[in-house]
Structure formats: structure tokens, C-alpha cells
PDB file of C-alpha atoms in Angstrom:
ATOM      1  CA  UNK A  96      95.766  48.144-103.426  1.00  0.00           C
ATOM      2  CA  UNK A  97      96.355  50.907-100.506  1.00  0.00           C
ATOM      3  CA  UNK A  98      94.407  51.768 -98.758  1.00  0.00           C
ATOM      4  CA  UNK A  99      94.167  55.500 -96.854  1.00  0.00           C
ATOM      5  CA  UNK A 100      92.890  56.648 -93.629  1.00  0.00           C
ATOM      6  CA  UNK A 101      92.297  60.393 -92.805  1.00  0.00           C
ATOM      7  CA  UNK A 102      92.882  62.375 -89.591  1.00  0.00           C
ATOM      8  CA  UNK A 103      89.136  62.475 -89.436  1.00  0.00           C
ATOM      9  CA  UNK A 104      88.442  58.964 -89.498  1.00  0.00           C
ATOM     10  CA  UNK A 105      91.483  58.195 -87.256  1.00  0.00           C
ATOM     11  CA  UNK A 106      90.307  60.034 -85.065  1.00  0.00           C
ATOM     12  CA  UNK A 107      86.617  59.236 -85.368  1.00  0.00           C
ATOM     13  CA  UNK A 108      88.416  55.805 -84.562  1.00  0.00           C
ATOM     14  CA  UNK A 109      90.230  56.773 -81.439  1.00  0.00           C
ATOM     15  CA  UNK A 110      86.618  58.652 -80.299  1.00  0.00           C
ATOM     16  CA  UNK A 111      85.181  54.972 -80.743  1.00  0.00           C
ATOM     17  CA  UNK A 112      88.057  53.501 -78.683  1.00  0.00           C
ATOM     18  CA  UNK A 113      87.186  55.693 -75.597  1.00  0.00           C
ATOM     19  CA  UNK A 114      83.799  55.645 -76.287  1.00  0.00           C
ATOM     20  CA  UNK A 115      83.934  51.684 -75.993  1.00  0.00           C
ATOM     21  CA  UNK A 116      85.895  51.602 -72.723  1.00  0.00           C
ATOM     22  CA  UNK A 117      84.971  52.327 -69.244  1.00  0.00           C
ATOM     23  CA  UNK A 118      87.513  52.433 -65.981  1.00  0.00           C
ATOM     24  CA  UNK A 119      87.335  49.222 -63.646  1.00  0.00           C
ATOM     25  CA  UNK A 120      87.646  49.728 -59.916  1.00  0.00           C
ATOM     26  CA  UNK A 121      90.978  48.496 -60.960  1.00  0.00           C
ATOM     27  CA  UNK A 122      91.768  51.582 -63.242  1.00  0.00           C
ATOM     28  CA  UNK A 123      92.456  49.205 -66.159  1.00  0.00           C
ATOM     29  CA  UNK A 124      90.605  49.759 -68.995  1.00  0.00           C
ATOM     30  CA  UNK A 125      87.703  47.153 -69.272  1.00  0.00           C
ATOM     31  CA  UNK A 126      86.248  46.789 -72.555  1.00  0.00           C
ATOM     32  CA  UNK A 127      82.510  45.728 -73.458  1.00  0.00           C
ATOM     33  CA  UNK A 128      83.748  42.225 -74.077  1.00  0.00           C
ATOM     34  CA  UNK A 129      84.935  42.434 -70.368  1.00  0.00           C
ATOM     35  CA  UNK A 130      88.791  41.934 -70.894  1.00  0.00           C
ATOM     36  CA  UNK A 131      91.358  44.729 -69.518  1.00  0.00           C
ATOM     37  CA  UNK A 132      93.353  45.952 -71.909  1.00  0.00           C
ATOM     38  CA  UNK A 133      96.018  46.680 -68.899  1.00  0.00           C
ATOM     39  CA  UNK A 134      96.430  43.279 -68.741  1.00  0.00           C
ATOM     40  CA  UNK A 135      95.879  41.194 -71.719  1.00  0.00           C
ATOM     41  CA  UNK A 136      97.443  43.758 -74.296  1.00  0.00           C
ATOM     42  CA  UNK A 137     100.561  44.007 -74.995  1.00  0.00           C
ATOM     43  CA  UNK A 138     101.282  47.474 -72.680  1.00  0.00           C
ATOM     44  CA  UNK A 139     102.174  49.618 -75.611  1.00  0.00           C
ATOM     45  CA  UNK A 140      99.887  52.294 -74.983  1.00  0.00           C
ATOM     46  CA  UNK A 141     101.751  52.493 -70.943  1.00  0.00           C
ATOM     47  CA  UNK A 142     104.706  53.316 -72.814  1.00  0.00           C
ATOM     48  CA  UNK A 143     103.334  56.347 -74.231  1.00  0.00           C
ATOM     49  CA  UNK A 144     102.294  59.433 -71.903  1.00  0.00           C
ATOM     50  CA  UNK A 145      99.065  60.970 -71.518  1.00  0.00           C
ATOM     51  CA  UNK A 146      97.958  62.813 -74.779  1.00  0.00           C
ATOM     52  CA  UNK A 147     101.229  61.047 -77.081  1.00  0.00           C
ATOM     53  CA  UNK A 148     104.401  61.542 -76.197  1.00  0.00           C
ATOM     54  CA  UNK A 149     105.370  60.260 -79.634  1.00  0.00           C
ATOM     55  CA  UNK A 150     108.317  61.399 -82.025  1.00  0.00           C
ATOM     56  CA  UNK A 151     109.485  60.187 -85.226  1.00  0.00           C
ATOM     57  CA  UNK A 152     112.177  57.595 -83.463  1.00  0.00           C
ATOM     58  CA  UNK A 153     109.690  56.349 -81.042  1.00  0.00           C
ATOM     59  CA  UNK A 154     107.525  55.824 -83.518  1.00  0.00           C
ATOM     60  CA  UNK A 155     109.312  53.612 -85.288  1.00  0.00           C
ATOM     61  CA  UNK A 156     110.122  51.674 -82.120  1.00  0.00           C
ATOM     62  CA  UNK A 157     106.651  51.158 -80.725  1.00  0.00           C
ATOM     63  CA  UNK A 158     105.488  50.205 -84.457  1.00  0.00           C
ATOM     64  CA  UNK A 159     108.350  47.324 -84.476  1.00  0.00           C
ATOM     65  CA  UNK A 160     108.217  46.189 -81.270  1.00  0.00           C
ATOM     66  CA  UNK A 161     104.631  45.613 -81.478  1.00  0.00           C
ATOM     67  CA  UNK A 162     104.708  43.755 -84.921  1.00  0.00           C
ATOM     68  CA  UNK A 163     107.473  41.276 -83.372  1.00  0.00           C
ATOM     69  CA  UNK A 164     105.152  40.677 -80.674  1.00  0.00           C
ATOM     70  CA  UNK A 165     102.156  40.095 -83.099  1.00  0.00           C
ATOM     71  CA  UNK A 166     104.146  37.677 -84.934  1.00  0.00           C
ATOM     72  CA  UNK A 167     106.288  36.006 -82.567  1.00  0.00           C
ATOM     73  CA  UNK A 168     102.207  35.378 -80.915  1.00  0.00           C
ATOM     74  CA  UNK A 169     101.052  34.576 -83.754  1.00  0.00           C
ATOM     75  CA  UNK A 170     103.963  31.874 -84.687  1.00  0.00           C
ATOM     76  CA  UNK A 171     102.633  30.524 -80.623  1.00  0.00           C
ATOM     77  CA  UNK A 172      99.244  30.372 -81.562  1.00  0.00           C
ATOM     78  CA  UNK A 173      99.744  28.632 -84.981  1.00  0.00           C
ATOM     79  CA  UNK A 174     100.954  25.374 -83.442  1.00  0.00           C
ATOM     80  CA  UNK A 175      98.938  25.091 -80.269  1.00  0.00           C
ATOM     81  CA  UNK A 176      95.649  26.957 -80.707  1.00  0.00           C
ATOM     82  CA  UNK A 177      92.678  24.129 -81.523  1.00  0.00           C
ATOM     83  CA  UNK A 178      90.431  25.918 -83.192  1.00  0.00           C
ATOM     84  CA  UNK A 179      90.759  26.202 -86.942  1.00  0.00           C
ATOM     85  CA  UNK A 180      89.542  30.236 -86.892  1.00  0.00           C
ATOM     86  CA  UNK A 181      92.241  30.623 -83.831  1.00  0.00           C
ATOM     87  CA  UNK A 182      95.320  28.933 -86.215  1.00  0.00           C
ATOM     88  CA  UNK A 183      93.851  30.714 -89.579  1.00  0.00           C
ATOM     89  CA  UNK A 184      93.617  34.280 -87.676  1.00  0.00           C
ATOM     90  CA  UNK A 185      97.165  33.806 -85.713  1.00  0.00           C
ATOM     91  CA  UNK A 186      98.852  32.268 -89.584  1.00  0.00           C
ATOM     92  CA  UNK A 187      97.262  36.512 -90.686  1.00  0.00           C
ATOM     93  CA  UNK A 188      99.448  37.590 -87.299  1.00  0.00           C
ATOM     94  CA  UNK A 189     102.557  36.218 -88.672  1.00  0.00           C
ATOM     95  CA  UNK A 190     101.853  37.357 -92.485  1.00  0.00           C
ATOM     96  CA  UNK A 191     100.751  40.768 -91.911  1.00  0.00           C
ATOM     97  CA  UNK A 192     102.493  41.998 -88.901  1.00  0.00           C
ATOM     98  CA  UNK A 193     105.733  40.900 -90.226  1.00  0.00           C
ATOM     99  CA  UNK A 194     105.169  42.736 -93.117  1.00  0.00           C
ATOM    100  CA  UNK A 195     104.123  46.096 -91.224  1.00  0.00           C
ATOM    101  CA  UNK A 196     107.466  45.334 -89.947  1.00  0.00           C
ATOM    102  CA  UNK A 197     109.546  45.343 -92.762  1.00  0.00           C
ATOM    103  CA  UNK A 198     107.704  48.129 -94.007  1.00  0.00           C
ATOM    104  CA  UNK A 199     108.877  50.220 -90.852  1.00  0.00           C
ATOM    105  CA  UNK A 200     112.309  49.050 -90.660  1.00  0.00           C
ATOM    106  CA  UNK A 201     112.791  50.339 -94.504  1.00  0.00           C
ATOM    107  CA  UNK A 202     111.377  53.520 -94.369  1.00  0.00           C
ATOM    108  CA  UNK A 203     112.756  54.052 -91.036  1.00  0.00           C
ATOM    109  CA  UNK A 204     116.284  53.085 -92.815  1.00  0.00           C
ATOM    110  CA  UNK A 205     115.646  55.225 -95.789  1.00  0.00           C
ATOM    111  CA  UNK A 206     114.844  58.390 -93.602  1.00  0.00           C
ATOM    112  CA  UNK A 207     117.813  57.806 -91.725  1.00  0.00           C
ATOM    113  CA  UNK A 208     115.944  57.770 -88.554  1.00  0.00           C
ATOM    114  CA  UNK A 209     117.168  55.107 -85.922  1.00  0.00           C
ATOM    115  CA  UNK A 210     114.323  53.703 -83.843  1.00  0.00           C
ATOM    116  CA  UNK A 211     114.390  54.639 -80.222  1.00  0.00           C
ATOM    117  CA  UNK A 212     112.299  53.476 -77.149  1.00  0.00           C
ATOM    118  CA  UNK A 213     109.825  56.250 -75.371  1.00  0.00           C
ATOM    119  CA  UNK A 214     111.036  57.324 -72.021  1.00  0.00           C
ATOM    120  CA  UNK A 215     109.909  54.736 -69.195  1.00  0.00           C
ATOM    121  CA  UNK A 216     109.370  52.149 -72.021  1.00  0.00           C
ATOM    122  CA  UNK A 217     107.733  48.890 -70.755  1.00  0.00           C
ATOM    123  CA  UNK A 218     107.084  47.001 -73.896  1.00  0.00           C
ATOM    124  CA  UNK A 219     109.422  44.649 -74.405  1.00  0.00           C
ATOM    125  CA  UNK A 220     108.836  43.340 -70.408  1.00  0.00           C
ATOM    126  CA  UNK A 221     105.208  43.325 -71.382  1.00  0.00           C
ATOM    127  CA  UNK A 222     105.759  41.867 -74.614  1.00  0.00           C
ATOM    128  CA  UNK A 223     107.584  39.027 -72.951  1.00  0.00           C
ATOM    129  CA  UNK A 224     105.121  38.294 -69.957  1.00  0.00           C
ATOM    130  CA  UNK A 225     102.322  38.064 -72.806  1.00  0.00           C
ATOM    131  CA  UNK A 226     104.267  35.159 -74.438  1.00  0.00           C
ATOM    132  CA  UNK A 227     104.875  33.518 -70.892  1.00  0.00           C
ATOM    133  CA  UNK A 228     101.252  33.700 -70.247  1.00  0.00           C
ATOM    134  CA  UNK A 229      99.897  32.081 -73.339  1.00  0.00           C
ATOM    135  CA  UNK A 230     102.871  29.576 -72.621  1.00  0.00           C
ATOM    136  CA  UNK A 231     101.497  28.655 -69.662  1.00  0.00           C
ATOM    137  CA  UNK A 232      97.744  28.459 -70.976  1.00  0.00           C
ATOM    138  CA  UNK A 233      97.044  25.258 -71.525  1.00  0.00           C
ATOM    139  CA  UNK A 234      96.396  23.911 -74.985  1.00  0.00           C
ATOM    140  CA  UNK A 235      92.958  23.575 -76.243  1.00  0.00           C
ATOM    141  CA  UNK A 236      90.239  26.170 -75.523  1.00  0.00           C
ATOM    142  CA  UNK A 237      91.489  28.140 -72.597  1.00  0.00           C
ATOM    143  CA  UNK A 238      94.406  29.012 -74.998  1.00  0.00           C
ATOM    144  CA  UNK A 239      92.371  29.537 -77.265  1.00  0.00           C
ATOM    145  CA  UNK A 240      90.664  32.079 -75.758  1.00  0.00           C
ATOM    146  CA  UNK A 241      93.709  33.722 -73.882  1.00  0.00           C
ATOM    147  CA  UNK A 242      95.259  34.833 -77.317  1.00  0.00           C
ATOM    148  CA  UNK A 243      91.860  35.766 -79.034  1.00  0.00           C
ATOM    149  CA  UNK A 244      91.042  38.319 -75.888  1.00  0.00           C
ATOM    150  CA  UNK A 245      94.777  39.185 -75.828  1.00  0.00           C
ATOM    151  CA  UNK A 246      94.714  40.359 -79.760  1.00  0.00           C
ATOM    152  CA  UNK A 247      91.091  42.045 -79.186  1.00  0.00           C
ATOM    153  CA  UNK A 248      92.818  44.090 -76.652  1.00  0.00           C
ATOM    154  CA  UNK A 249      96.188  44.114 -78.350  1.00  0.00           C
ATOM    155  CA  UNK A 250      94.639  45.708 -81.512  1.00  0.00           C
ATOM    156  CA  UNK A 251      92.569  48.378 -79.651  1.00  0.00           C
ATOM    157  CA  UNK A 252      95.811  49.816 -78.198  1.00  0.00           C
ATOM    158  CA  UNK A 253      97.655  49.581 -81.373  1.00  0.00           C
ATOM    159  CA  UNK A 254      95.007  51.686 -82.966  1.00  0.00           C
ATOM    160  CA  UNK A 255      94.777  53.947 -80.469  1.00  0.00           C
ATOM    161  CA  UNK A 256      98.690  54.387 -80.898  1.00  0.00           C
ATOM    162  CA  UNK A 257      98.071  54.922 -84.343  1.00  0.00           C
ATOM    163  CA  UNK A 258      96.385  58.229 -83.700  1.00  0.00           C
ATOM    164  CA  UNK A 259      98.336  59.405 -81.327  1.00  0.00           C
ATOM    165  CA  UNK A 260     101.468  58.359 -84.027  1.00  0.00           C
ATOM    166  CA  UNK A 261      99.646  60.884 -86.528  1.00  0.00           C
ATOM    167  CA  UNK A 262      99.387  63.690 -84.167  1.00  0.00           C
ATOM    168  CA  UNK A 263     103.356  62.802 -83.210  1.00  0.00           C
ATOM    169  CA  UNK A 264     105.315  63.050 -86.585  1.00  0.00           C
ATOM    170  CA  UNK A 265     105.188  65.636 -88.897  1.00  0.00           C
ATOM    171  CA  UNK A 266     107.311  64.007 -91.401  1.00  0.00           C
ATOM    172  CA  UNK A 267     104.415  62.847 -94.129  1.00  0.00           C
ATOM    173  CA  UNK A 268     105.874  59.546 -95.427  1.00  0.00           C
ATOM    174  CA  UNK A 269     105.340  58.629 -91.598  1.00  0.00           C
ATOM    175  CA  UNK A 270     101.992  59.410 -91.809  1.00  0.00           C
ATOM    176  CA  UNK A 271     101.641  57.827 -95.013  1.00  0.00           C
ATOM    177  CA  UNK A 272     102.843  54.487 -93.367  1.00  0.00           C
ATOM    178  CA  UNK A 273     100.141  54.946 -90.540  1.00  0.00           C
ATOM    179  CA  UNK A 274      97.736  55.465 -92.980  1.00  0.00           C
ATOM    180  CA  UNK A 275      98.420  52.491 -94.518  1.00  0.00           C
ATOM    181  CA  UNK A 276      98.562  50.086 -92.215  1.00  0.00           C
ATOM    182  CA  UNK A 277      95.693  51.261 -89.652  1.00  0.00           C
ATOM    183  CA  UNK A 278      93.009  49.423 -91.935  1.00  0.00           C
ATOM    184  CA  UNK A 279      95.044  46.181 -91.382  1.00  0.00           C
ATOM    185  CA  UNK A 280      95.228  46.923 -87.753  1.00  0.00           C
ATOM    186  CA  UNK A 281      91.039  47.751 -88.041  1.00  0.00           C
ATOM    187  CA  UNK A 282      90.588  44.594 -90.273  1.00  0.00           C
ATOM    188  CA  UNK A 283      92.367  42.385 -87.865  1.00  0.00           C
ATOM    189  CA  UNK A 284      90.761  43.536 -84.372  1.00  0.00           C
ATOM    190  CA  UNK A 285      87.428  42.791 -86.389  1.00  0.00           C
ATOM    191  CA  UNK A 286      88.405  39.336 -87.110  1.00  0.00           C
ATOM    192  CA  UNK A 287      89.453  38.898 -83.614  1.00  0.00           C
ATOM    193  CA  UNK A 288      86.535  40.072 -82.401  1.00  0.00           C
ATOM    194  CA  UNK A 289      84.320  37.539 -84.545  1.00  0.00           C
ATOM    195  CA  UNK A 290      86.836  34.844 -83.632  1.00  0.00           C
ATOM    196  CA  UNK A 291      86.129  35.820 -79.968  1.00  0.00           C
ATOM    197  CA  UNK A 292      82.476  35.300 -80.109  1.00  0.00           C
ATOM    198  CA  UNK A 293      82.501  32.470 -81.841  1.00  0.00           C
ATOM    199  CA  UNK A 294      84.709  30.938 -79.074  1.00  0.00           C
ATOM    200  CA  UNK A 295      81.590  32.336 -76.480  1.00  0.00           C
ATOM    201  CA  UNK A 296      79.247  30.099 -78.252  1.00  0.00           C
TER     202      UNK A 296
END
């Protein structure tokens, strides 16, 4: 089934997004459940400028990148998370974000638009020191809970991206592809967030 998103409720969503995160003394963005997104998330939203920045080729990019990093996460977490919910939500990583993917990298093919990185782009360094982090975690349930608060962040940003994607593309197939998969990206920072409190109990 798809499933559709307007502008208003994307950006009902982004309103939420701010609404739900205040400014540390740090400036990184703390969220209620006290992680910083600046830190834990993947750094996508640092590669975009205040108020977008986003064209069609960048689009593409920051959509990609991002799904590798889900899965290639998500692949991590599936053989050393502990917790059954950790394993079951990171196994949904791998599944869904590699099929965001190959969603992107066909349309993106079939509009004959090459993906291209943002100016200043610092995803793929962020991308990688994400990885080395839960690397380093150690196995049980401070891993655990390193990739659970790295996805609740991780997702925020991603949908925040989102709306800024919709305001950066006029080409509608684009936005038809945002549409699409921003109730994925919704449905999965809800599940991390449940995951997440369970792991608080």
C-alpha cells in the first residue's frame, strides 16, 4: 500500500521536531529523551545550511548516504545487540532502509539526475565515526543502548531533512518519493523510541 504525506503534515512534523528540542549550553540539540542529536545522529542535517540548502542532486545524495548508514548500522546491531527488540528493530534497519535506497538510486537513474554531495558535506566522516563508536561499545546493554539513542536521534534529523527535501525540489516524482517514505522514517523513530524506553526500565 503507499502511503502519502502532505506539505501540511510534513511540516506539522518538522513544527513537532523543533518544538521537541531545546539548545544545550553545548549548542547541540538535546532532545526530551536527553540525547544530542549533534552527536549521536548521523550529522546529516550539518550538511545542509540553515533553512535547506537542498537541490534535486543533493537530494538524492543525502537520501543514499543516509540509508547506507541505516543499514550498514543496522547489519552492526543485528549480530551484537542483546536484546531481542534491539536485533528485531536493527533486522527493519537493514530491510527498509535498503529499500529506500534502491528506490532513490532508480528514480534518481531514471531522471537522469546524478547524486551530488551539499557543499561542506560531512556525512560520510560522520557516518563513519557513528560505526566506530558503536564498534567500540561494548556488547550487551551499553550497545544496546548506544544504537537505540543513535537511531532516535538519527530518525529525527532524517525527518527533518525530509521537509526541508520537499521545500528543495520542484520536480514532483521527488516529492512523491519523500512522500512515500517519510511514514517509514515516522514509523521507525516510533519504534525506536519504544525500544528506548523499554531499555530505561
Amino acid at each position: 500500500m503507499t502511503l502519502n504525506i502532505s506539505r501540511i503534515a510534513m511540516a506539522a512534523a518538522a513544527a513537532a521536531l523543533i518544538t521537541s528540542c531545546s539548545k544545550g549550553d553545548n549548542g547541540a540539540a538535546t532532545t526530551n529523551d536527553g540525547t544530542e542529536a549533534g552527536i549521536r545522529a548521523d550529522g546529516a542535517q550539518s550538511t545542509i545550511s540553515a533553512g535547506g540548502g537542498l537541490n534535486d542532486p543533493s537530494i538524492f545524495y543525502v537520501l543514499d548516504v543516509a540509508s547506507m548508514g541505516d543499514s550498514a548500522k543496522g547489519a552492526l546491531a543485528s549480530t551484537k545487540g542483546t536484546s531481542t527488540e534491539v536485533r528485531d528493530f536493527a533486522r527493519m534497519m537493514v530491510r527498509d532502509h535498503g529499500a529506500m535506497r534502491a528506490q532513490g538510486q532508480a528514480l534518481s537513474k531514471r531522471l537522469g539526475i546524478q547524486a551530488a554531495p551539499p557543499p561542506g558535506d560531512s556525512l560520510p566522516a560522520k557516518l563513519d565515526s557513528a560505526l566506530s563508536r558503536l564498534n567500540a561499545a561494548a556488547k550487551g546493554r551499553d550497545f544496546d543502548k548506544a544504537y537505540i539513542d543513535h537511531e532516535v536521534a538519527s530518525h529525527r534529523e532524517l525527518l527533518t531533512i525530509a521537509v526541508a527535501a520537499m521545500s528543495g525540489t520542484q520536480n514532483s516524482e521527488i516529492k512523491n518519493l519523500i512522500q512515500n517514505v517519510a511514514p517509514m522514517l515516522q514509523a521507525h523513530l516510533d519504534r525506536a523510541q519504544a525500544v528506548q524506553k523499554d531499555l530505561q526500565k
